[in-house]
Amino acid sequence: MGKKQKKSVELSDKKISFNIEKRFFKAIRYYPTSMNLDAMEFDEDGKKVGVVSLAFAHIPKEVKKMIKPN
C-alpha cells in the first residue's frame, strides 16, 4: 500500500498575509488533519526567506477566521 496523502486546502489564491513578531508571512496551504499552515516568509526588504510550517495555534486570531471560518 502507498503512503496516506495529506489533505490540504490551497490558500495562495486568497492572498492571506500576516505578521508574527516582526516577521511577515503569506499563507500557502493549510493541512486540517495536522493543524499546520505552510507560509512563505519575507524579510524587512520584501525578499523571500523561504517556506515555513507554522502551527495553527500560533497564527493570529483574525487569520484563523479567514482560513477556517467554522
GROMACS .gro file of C-alpha atoms in nm:
model
   70
    1MET     CA    1   0.000   0.000   0.000
    2GLY     CA    2   0.106   0.356  -0.062
    3LYS     CA    3   0.151   0.639   0.182
    4LYS     CA    4  -0.152   0.826   0.306
    5GLN     CA    5  -0.189   1.155   0.126
    6LYS     CA    6  -0.223   1.461   0.347
    7LYS     CA    7  -0.535   1.657   0.258
    8SER     CA    8  -0.470   2.025   0.218
    9VAL     CA    9  -0.659   2.347   0.146
   10GLU     CA   10  -0.487   2.574  -0.106
   11LEU     CA   11  -0.471   2.935   0.019
   12SER     CA   12  -0.226   3.103  -0.219
   13ASP     CA   13  -0.510   3.236  -0.436
   14LYS     CA   14  -0.673   3.410  -0.135
   15LYS     CA   15  -0.363   3.627  -0.070
   16ILE     CA   16  -0.377   3.599   0.310
   17SER     CA   17  -0.085   3.776   0.478
   18PHE     CA   18   0.001   3.841   0.842
   19ASN     CA   19   0.280   3.940   1.083
   20ILE     CA   20   0.417   3.745   1.377
   21GLU     CA   21   0.685   3.913   1.592
   22LYS     CA   22   0.807   4.149   1.316
   23ARG     CA   23   0.812   3.866   1.060
   24PHE     CA   24   0.589   3.887   0.751
   25PHE     CA   25   0.414   3.576   0.612
   26LYS     CA   26   0.184   3.487   0.322
   27ALA     CA   27  -0.031   3.174   0.358
   28ILE     CA   28   0.022   2.900   0.100
   29ARG     CA   29  -0.175   2.595   0.221
   30TYR     CA   30  -0.346   2.461   0.530
   31TYR     CA   31  -0.345   2.098   0.649
   32PRO     CA   32  -0.660   2.042   0.860
   33THR     CA   33  -0.560   1.693   0.977
   34SER     CA   34  -0.231   1.808   1.131
   35MET     CA   35  -0.345   2.168   1.202
   36ASN     CA   36  -0.039   2.315   1.025
   37LEU     CA   37  -0.004   2.605   0.785
   38ASP     CA   38   0.263   2.637   0.517
   39ALA     CA   39   0.359   3.000   0.468
   40MET     CA   40   0.618   3.195   0.271
   41GLU     CA   41   0.832   3.412   0.499
   42PHE     CA   42   0.961   3.753   0.386
   43ASP     CA   43   1.229   3.976   0.539
   44GLU     CA   44   1.205   4.354   0.603
   45ASP     CA   45   1.305   4.433   0.243
   46GLY     CA   46   1.031   4.213   0.099
   47LYS     CA   47   1.270   3.940  -0.017
   48LYS     CA   48   1.161   3.577   0.016
   49VAL     CA   49   1.329   3.391   0.302
   50GLY     CA   50   1.164   3.053   0.246
   51VAL     CA   51   0.865   2.832   0.317
   52VAL     CA   52   0.797   2.754   0.683
   53SER     CA   53   0.543   2.533   0.854
   54LEU     CA   54   0.355   2.705   1.137
   55ALA     CA   55   0.131   2.553   1.399
   56PHE     CA   56  -0.228   2.671   1.360
   57ALA     CA   57  -0.231   2.777   1.728
   58HIS     CA   58   0.048   3.033   1.665
   59ILE     CA   59  -0.139   3.220   1.393
   60PRO     CA   60  -0.323   3.547   1.475
   61LYS     CA   61  -0.694   3.511   1.552
   62GLU     CA   62  -0.807   3.724   1.255
   63VAL     CA   63  -0.618   3.499   1.013
   64LYS     CA   64  -0.761   3.183   1.172
   65LYS     CA   65  -1.111   3.312   1.098
   66MET     CA   66  -1.022   3.362   0.729
   67ILE     CA   67  -0.862   3.017   0.694
   68LYS     CA   68  -1.114   2.815   0.895
   69PRO     CA   69  -1.441   3.012   0.917
   70ASN     CA   70  -1.631   2.744   1.119
   0.00000   0.00000   0.00000
